Coordinates of C-alpha atoms in Angstrom, one line a residue:
H1 CA 100.9 125.8 68.3
V2 CA 102.2 128.9 69.9
L3 CA 100.4 130.1 73.1
D4 CA 101.2 133.9 73.4
C5 CA 101.5 134.5 76.9
G6 CA 102.2 138.1 76.7
T7 CA 104.8 137.8 79.4
D8 CA 107.8 135.3 80.3
L9 CA 106.5 132.5 81.8
G10 CA 109.9 131.6 83.4
S11 CA 109.8 134.9 85.4
Q12 CA 108.3 135.5 88.8
A13 CA 105.6 137.7 87.0
R14 CA 103.3 134.9 85.7
S15 CA 100.5 137.2 85.3
N16 CA 98.3 135.5 82.8
R17 CA 96.2 132.9 84.5
F18 CA 94.6 131.5 81.7
C19 CA 97.5 130.8 79.4
E20 CA 99.1 129.4 82.7
M21 CA 96.2 126.9 82.6
R22 CA 96.9 126.2 78.9
V23 CA 100.7 125.7 79.6
A24 CA 99.8 123.3 82.1
F25 CA 97.4 121.3 79.9
T26 CA 100.1 121.0 77.3
V27 CA 102.1 119.4 79.7
A28 CA 99.7 116.7 80.5
V29 CA 99.4 116.5 76.4
A30 CA 103.4 116.1 76.5
I31 CA 103.6 113.8 79.3
T32 CA 100.9 111.4 77.3
A33 CA 103.2 111.8 74.1
L34 CA 106.4 110.5 75.9
L35 CA 104.6 107.6 77.1
A36 CA 102.9 106.8 73.8
Q37 CA 106.3 107.4 71.5
S38 CA 109.1 108.6 73.5
D39 CA 111.8 109.0 70.7
A40 CA 108.9 111.2 69.1
F41 CA 108.3 113.4 71.8
L42 CA 108.9 117.0 71.6
A43 CA 109.2 118.9 74.6
P44 CA 107.7 122.5 74.8
T45 CA 109.9 125.1 75.7
F46 CA 109.6 129.2 76.0
C47 CA 110.7 131.4 73.2
G48 CA 110.9 134.8 73.8
G49 CA 107.8 135.0 76.2
R50 CA 106.0 132.5 73.9
L51 CA 105.4 128.6 74.2
C52 CA 106.9 127.3 71.0
A53 CA 106.3 123.6 70.5
R54 CA 108.9 121.3 68.5
Q55 CA 112.3 122.1 70.6
N56 CA 114.8 119.5 71.9
R57 CA 113.9 118.1 75.1
A58 CA 116.9 119.4 76.6
T59 CA 115.9 123.1 76.3
A60 CA 112.1 122.1 78.1
P61 CA 111.0 124.4 80.9
L62 CA 112.2 123.0 84.2
S63 CA 108.9 124.3 86.2
L64 CA 105.5 125.5 85.6
R65 CA 102.7 126.9 87.6
M66 CA 99.8 125.1 88.0
V67 CA 96.6 127.2 88.0
A68 CA 93.1 125.7 88.6
A69 CA 91.2 128.5 87.5
A70 CA 89.1 128.2 84.3
P71 CA 87.9 130.5 81.8
K72 CA 84.2 131.5 82.3
S73 CA 83.1 130.6 78.9
G74 CA 83.7 126.6 77.8
P75 CA 81.2 123.7 76.8
K76 CA 78.3 123.3 78.4
T77 CA 77.7 121.3 81.3
D78 CA 75.1 120.2 83.6
I79 CA 76.7 121.9 86.6
I80 CA 75.0 124.5 88.4
P81 CA 77.0 126.8 91.1
V82 CA 75.3 127.7 93.8
D83 CA 76.1 130.3 96.8
V84 CA 75.1 127.9 99.7
A85 CA 75.3 124.0 99.5
P86 CA 72.0 122.2 100.4
P87 CA 71.6 119.8 103.4
S88 CA 72.1 117.0 101.4
F89 CA 73.0 116.2 97.7
S90 CA 71.9 112.7 97.3
V91 CA 68.3 113.0 97.7
S92 CA 67.6 113.8 94.3
G93 CA 67.8 111.3 91.4
T94 CA 66.1 108.1 91.1
T95 CA 69.0 105.4 92.4
S96 CA 69.8 106.6 95.7
T97 CA 69.3 104.0 98.8
P98 CA 69.5 104.9 102.5
M99 CA 73.3 104.2 102.4
V100 CA 74.1 106.9 100.0
G101 CA 72.6 109.2 102.5
K102 CA 74.3 107.8 105.4
M103 CA 77.8 107.9 103.3
E104 CA 77.1 111.6 102.2
E105 CA 76.3 112.4 105.5
L106 CA 79.6 110.8 107.0
L107 CA 81.8 112.5 104.3
R108 CA 80.1 116.0 105.4
E109 CA 81.0 115.6 108.9
A110 CA 84.5 114.4 107.8
Q111 CA 84.9 117.4 105.5
D112 CA 83.9 119.7 108.4
Y113 CA 86.1 118.2 110.8
I114 CA 89.3 117.9 108.6
C115 CA 89.0 121.8 106.9
K116 CA 88.8 122.8 110.7
S117 CA 92.1 120.9 111.8
V118 CA 93.7 122.0 109.0
E119 CA 93.0 125.7 109.3
E120 CA 94.0 125.4 112.9
M121 CA 97.2 123.9 112.4
D122 CA 98.1 126.5 109.5
G123 CA 97.1 129.5 111.4
K124 CA 96.6 131.8 108.4
G125 CA 94.8 130.0 105.4
K126 CA 91.5 129.6 105.1
F127 CA 89.2 127.3 102.7
K128 CA 86.8 128.7 100.1
E129 CA 84.3 126.9 98.9
D130 CA 82.5 126.2 95.9
A131 CA 79.3 124.2 95.8
Y132 CA 77.2 123.3 92.9
L133 CA 74.3 121.2 91.7
R134 CA 73.7 118.9 88.6
E135 CA 71.1 119.0 86.7
K136 CA 70.5 114.9 86.8
G137 CA 70.9 114.5 90.6
G138 CA 73.7 115.7 92.9
G139 CA 75.9 118.0 93.4
G140 CA 79.4 118.7 95.8
R141 CA 81.0 121.2 97.6
T142 CA 84.7 122.0 96.8
R143 CA 86.9 123.6 99.6
V144 CA 90.3 124.9 98.5
M145 CA 92.8 126.6 100.8
S146 CA 96.1 128.7 99.1
G147 CA 98.4 130.9 100.5
G148 CA 98.7 129.7 103.8
N149 CA 101.5 129.5 106.3
V150 CA 101.7 125.7 105.9
W151 CA 100.0 124.7 102.7
D152 CA 101.0 126.8 99.5
K153 CA 97.5 124.5 98.3
A154 CA 95.0 122.2 100.0
G155 CA 91.7 120.9 98.7
I156 CA 89.3 118.5 100.0
G157 CA 86.0 118.2 97.7
L158 CA 82.7 116.1 98.3
A159 CA 80.8 114.7 95.4
V160 CA 77.5 112.9 94.7
V161 CA 77.5 111.7 91.2
H162 CA 74.2 110.3 89.4
G163 CA 74.1 109.2 85.7
N164 CA 74.3 106.4 83.1
I165 CA 77.6 105.0 82.5
P166 CA 78.8 102.3 79.9
S167 CA 79.2 99.0 81.2
E168 CA 82.4 98.5 79.9
N169 CA 83.5 101.7 81.8
L170 CA 82.7 99.6 85.2
E171 CA 84.5 96.2 84.0
K172 CA 87.3 95.3 86.5
K173 CA 90.9 96.0 84.3
A174 CA 93.9 93.7 85.0
G175 CA 96.3 94.6 87.5
V176 CA 95.3 96.8 90.6
G177 CA 91.6 96.0 90.1
D178 CA 91.6 92.3 90.0
R179 CA 92.0 91.5 93.7
S180 CA 89.3 89.3 94.8
K181 CA 90.3 88.6 98.6
F182 CA 87.2 91.2 100.0
N183 CA 84.8 90.8 97.2
S184 CA 83.5 88.7 94.7
I185 CA 81.2 91.2 92.5
D186 CA 80.7 91.4 88.3
R187 CA 80.0 95.4 88.3
T188 CA 78.3 95.0 85.2
Q189 CA 76.3 92.2 86.4
G190 CA 72.3 92.3 84.6
F191 CA 73.6 94.3 81.9
K192 CA 74.7 93.6 78.3
P193 CA 78.0 95.0 76.7
G194 CA 77.8 98.5 75.9
E195 CA 74.5 99.1 77.8
K196 CA 74.4 102.1 79.9
I197 CA 74.1 101.6 84.0
P198 CA 72.3 103.5 86.1
F199 CA 74.6 104.7 89.0
V200 CA 75.2 106.9 92.1
A201 CA 78.2 107.6 93.8
V202 CA 79.4 109.9 96.7
G203 CA 83.0 110.4 98.1
L204 CA 85.3 112.5 99.5
S205 CA 88.8 113.2 98.0
S206 CA 91.6 115.4 99.2
V207 CA 95.3 116.6 98.9
M208 CA 97.4 118.7 100.4
H209 CA 100.6 120.4 99.2
P210 CA 102.9 122.0 101.9
E211 CA 105.4 124.8 101.2
N212 CA 108.1 123.4 103.2
P213 CA 109.8 120.6 101.7
H214 CA 110.3 118.8 104.8
C215 CA 106.6 118.3 105.2
P216 CA 105.1 115.8 103.0
T217 CA 101.8 115.8 100.5
M218 CA 99.2 113.8 101.9
H219 CA 96.1 112.3 99.9
F220 CA 93.1 110.5 100.6
N221 CA 89.8 109.5 98.7
Y222 CA 86.9 107.4 100.5
R223 CA 83.9 106.7 98.3
Y224 CA 80.6 104.5 97.9
F225 CA 79.3 103.2 94.7
E226 CA 75.8 101.6 93.6
T227 CA 74.0 100.5 90.4
A228 CA 70.4 100.5 89.8
S229 CA 71.1 96.3 90.0
G230 CA 71.3 96.4 93.3
L231 CA 75.2 96.1 93.6
W232 CA 77.4 98.1 95.8
W233 CA 80.8 98.5 97.2
F234 CA 82.9 100.9 99.0
G235 CA 86.5 102.1 98.0
G236 CA 89.2 104.0 99.7
G237 CA 92.9 105.3 99.8
Q238 CA 95.3 107.3 101.9
D239 CA 99.0 107.7 101.2
I240 CA 101.5 109.9 101.9
T241 CA 104.3 111.6 99.8
P242 CA 107.3 113.2 101.2
A243 CA 110.3 114.5 99.6
Y244 CA 112.8 113.7 102.5
L245 CA 112.7 110.5 104.4
D246 CA 112.0 110.7 108.0
E247 CA 111.3 106.7 109.1
D248 CA 109.6 107.9 112.3
D249 CA 107.3 110.1 110.5
M250 CA 106.2 106.8 108.3
K251 CA 105.8 104.7 111.0
H252 CA 103.5 107.4 112.6
F253 CA 101.4 107.4 109.3
H254 CA 101.5 103.9 108.7
G255 CA 101.0 103.2 112.2
T256 CA 97.9 105.2 112.5
L257 CA 96.2 103.6 109.6
K258 CA 97.2 100.1 111.0
K259 CA 95.5 100.7 114.2
A260 CA 92.2 101.9 112.4
C261 CA 91.9 99.1 110.0
D262 CA 92.8 96.5 113.0
K263 CA 89.7 97.8 114.7
H264 CA 87.6 96.1 112.0
D265 CA 89.6 93.3 110.9
K266 CA 93.5 92.6 111.6
D267 CA 93.8 91.3 107.8
F268 CA 92.9 94.6 106.3
F269 CA 95.7 96.7 106.6
P270 CA 98.7 94.2 105.0
Y271 CA 96.2 93.5 102.3
F272 CA 95.4 97.3 101.9
K273 CA 99.0 98.3 102.3
S274 CA 100.2 96.2 99.7
W275 CA 97.4 97.4 97.5
A276 CA 98.5 100.5 97.5
D277 CA 102.3 99.8 97.1
D278 CA 101.1 98.3 93.6
Y279 CA 98.5 101.2 93.1
Y280 CA 100.5 104.2 93.8
R281 CA 103.5 102.9 91.2
I282 CA 104.5 105.0 88.1
P283 CA 105.2 102.4 85.8
H284 CA 107.3 104.3 83.4
R285 CA 109.3 105.8 85.9
N286 CA 109.9 102.6 88.1
E287 CA 109.3 103.8 91.2
T288 CA 106.0 105.1 93.4
R289 CA 104.9 108.6 93.8
G290 CA 105.6 108.5 97.6
L291 CA 105.6 106.1 100.5
G292 CA 102.5 104.6 100.4
G293 CA 99.6 103.9 102.8
I294 CA 96.6 101.7 102.0
F295 CA 94.3 101.3 98.9
Y296 CA 91.5 99.2 98.5
D297 CA 88.1 98.9 95.8
D298 CA 85.1 96.8 95.5
L299 CA 84.7 96.3 99.2
N300 CA 81.8 94.4 99.7
D301 CA 82.3 90.9 101.9
R302 CA 80.4 92.0 104.8
P303 CA 77.1 94.0 105.9
A304 CA 77.4 97.6 104.2
E305 CA 76.7 99.1 107.9
E306 CA 80.2 97.2 108.9
I307 CA 82.0 98.6 106.1
L308 CA 80.5 101.9 106.6
A309 CA 81.9 102.2 110.2
L310 CA 85.7 101.2 108.9
Q311 CA 85.4 104.1 106.1
K312 CA 84.3 106.5 109.4
E313 CA 87.3 105.0 111.3
L314 CA 89.7 105.7 108.4
V315 CA 88.4 109.1 107.2
M316 CA 88.0 110.4 110.6
S317 CA 91.6 109.4 111.4
V318 CA 93.3 112.0 108.9
P319 CA 94.1 114.6 111.0
D320 CA 96.1 112.3 113.4
A321 CA 97.8 110.3 110.8
Y322 CA 99.1 113.6 109.4
L323 CA 99.2 116.5 111.1
P324 CA 101.6 115.5 114.1
I325 CA 104.0 115.1 111.1
I326 CA 103.3 118.8 109.8
K327 CA 103.5 120.1 113.4
K328 CA 107.0 118.5 113.4
H329 CA 108.4 119.8 110.4
K330 CA 106.5 122.9 109.4
N331 CA 109.4 125.4 110.9
D332 CA 112.3 123.3 109.7
E333 CA 115.0 125.0 107.5
F334 CA 115.5 124.3 103.7
D335 CA 117.4 125.8 101.1
Q336 CA 116.8 126.3 97.2
K337 CA 118.1 122.7 96.4
Q338 CA 116.0 121.1 98.9
K339 CA 113.0 123.3 97.4
D340 CA 113.8 122.2 93.8
W341 CA 114.1 118.6 94.7
Q342 CA 110.6 118.9 96.4
L343 CA 109.3 120.4 93.0
M344 CA 110.6 117.6 91.0
R345 CA 108.8 115.1 93.3
R346 CA 105.8 117.3 92.5
G347 CA 106.4 116.4 89.2
R348 CA 106.0 112.6 89.6
Y349 CA 102.6 113.6 91.5
V350 CA 101.4 115.4 88.4
E351 CA 102.5 112.3 86.1
F352 CA 101.1 109.6 88.4
N353 CA 97.3 111.6 88.6
L354 CA 97.2 112.6 85.2
V355 CA 98.4 109.6 83.8
Y356 CA 97.2 106.5 86.0
D357 CA 95.2 107.5 88.9
R358 CA 91.4 106.1 88.5
G359 CA 89.7 108.7 89.7
T360 CA 91.2 111.2 87.6
I361 CA 90.8 109.3 84.4
F362 CA 87.2 108.1 84.9
G363 CA 86.0 111.8 86.0
L364 CA 87.6 113.1 82.9
K365 CA 87.1 110.3 80.4
T366 CA 83.0 110.1 81.0
G367 CA 82.2 113.6 81.8
L368 CA 80.6 112.8 84.7
G369 CA 83.4 114.6 87.0
R370 CA 83.5 118.5 87.4
T371 CA 86.7 119.1 86.1
E372 CA 88.1 121.5 88.7
S373 CA 87.3 119.5 91.7
I374 CA 89.4 116.8 89.7
L375 CA 92.5 118.7 89.0
M376 CA 92.5 120.4 92.1
T377 CA 94.7 117.7 93.4
L378 CA 97.6 119.2 91.1
P379 CA 100.4 120.9 93.0
L380 CA 100.5 124.9 92.6
H381 CA 103.8 124.5 91.4
A382 CA 105.8 121.7 89.6
R383 CA 109.3 121.0 88.3
W384 CA 111.1 118.8 85.6
E385 CA 114.6 118.7 85.2
Y386 CA 116.1 116.9 82.0
D387 CA 118.2 113.5 82.9
H388 CA 118.4 114.6 86.7
Q389 CA 120.7 112.5 88.6
I390 CA 121.2 112.3 92.3
L391 CA 124.4 111.8 94.2
D392 CA 125.0 108.4 96.1
G393 CA 124.7 108.7 100.3
S394 CA 122.7 111.7 99.2
P395 CA 119.2 112.5 101.4
E396 CA 117.5 112.2 98.0
H397 CA 119.1 108.9 97.3
E398 CA 118.2 107.8 100.4
I399 CA 114.2 108.5 99.5
M400 CA 114.7 107.3 96.2
D401 CA 115.8 103.9 97.4
A402 CA 112.3 103.7 99.2
F403 CA 110.4 104.8 96.0
R404 CA 111.7 101.6 94.4
F405 CA 111.5 99.0 96.8
A406 CA 108.2 99.3 98.9
R407 CA 108.9 98.7 103.0
D408 CA 107.0 97.9 105.8
W409 CA 107.0 100.5 108.1
V410 CA 105.2 98.9 110.8

C-alpha cells in the first residue's frame, strides 16, 4: 500500500494530519508483524514524499509524529458528543450499583484536582475537554493538553462504560492476571462459555509526556468493574518512565506510593510493586518500559468501601508523587542526542501500549472504548533507530540496566 501524504513526512512541515494518523497506525501494524514473524517484517519507509512498504528495515524512518485527531467520517458508533458533561454518567443503564456512582464521583474530583495541579506547574498549557455520552448508558470526559511549557502532550480521561461482553473476554489470563493474594474471584461466575455478561466499569486514566528529556513520563489508571451477577473488583496502577536515571527521583516517586499504600495495608506496596515490575515489561525487548510503580487488579478481598478509600488515597497522591520531580528538572538543559534518546524510549512506550497494555487491548478489541480516548496515551513524537547501540558507562547505559533488572527503590 502507498499513502500519498503530499509532503515530505521527514521534514518539519508535517502538515497533513490525516496522513500522519494513518502513518501512526502503520507503525502499529508493523510492530505486530515484527512480533508475529520477525524475519518477514518489512518496515515502512519514505520514497519521495510517499510512504512505501516493502523496503529493507535498515531504511525505515527514524521518527514519526503521533496525531490523535481522527477523520470526521468513519464507522458508526454509539458515542454522542456533548458540549457539556452531565453531573454523572452512571445514572443511566441497568447494571449500576451505588459503588459505581461513588467511584465516578471520586474520579471526577481527582480529574479536576490533577488537571488544576498540572496546569499550575506548566504555567501555559490548558486542558481541552471532550465530553460524550453513549447510547447504551455511560459516557466520559477526556481532557488533553498540548504545546505547554512543560508537557508536549498530557491527557487524562474519565469513562463510564455499560455493555455486554463475551465471558471469554473476562477470563483471567496466565501471567500477570493470575495473582490471588488479594482476590479469589471467578469473573465469569454464573455464566456459560460464550455467554454475554452485562457489566459496568468506571475508570480514570492518564499519561503525561514532558518535552524535556530529564522529566519523566507518568501514567496512572484507577478503575472499578462489576457484572450483573453481583461480582465486583477494583484495579489500579501508576508508573514512571524516565529517559535518564535520578535515583532520588525514584525514591520520591516509589516512596509516595508506599506511604499511600501503607495507610491501608503494609502488604499492599511490596506486592503491587512486584506486580508492576512484571506487568510493565516488554517481552520482545526483554526490558521494562519504565521504572515501575504499582499495579493490581481483581482487588476484592475486603469491603468495597475500604478499597474505595485506598483508591482515593492513591489517585489523590498523583501530584505529590510526580510534580516535585517535574519542578526539579523542567528547566534542565539538554542536547539533541538526549532528545533523540527520549524519543527512542517513547517508541518503547508505543510498543508496550499497542501490543501488551490490557486496557488498550480490551477497549479496542471489544469496541467498548472510545478510540480517541484510548489512544490519547500515545506520545506526540516517537523514534525508532535500527539496531541502536549505547556506550558502556554512558547515562543511557546506566538506565538500561535499571530497565532490564528491577530494583527496590524504597
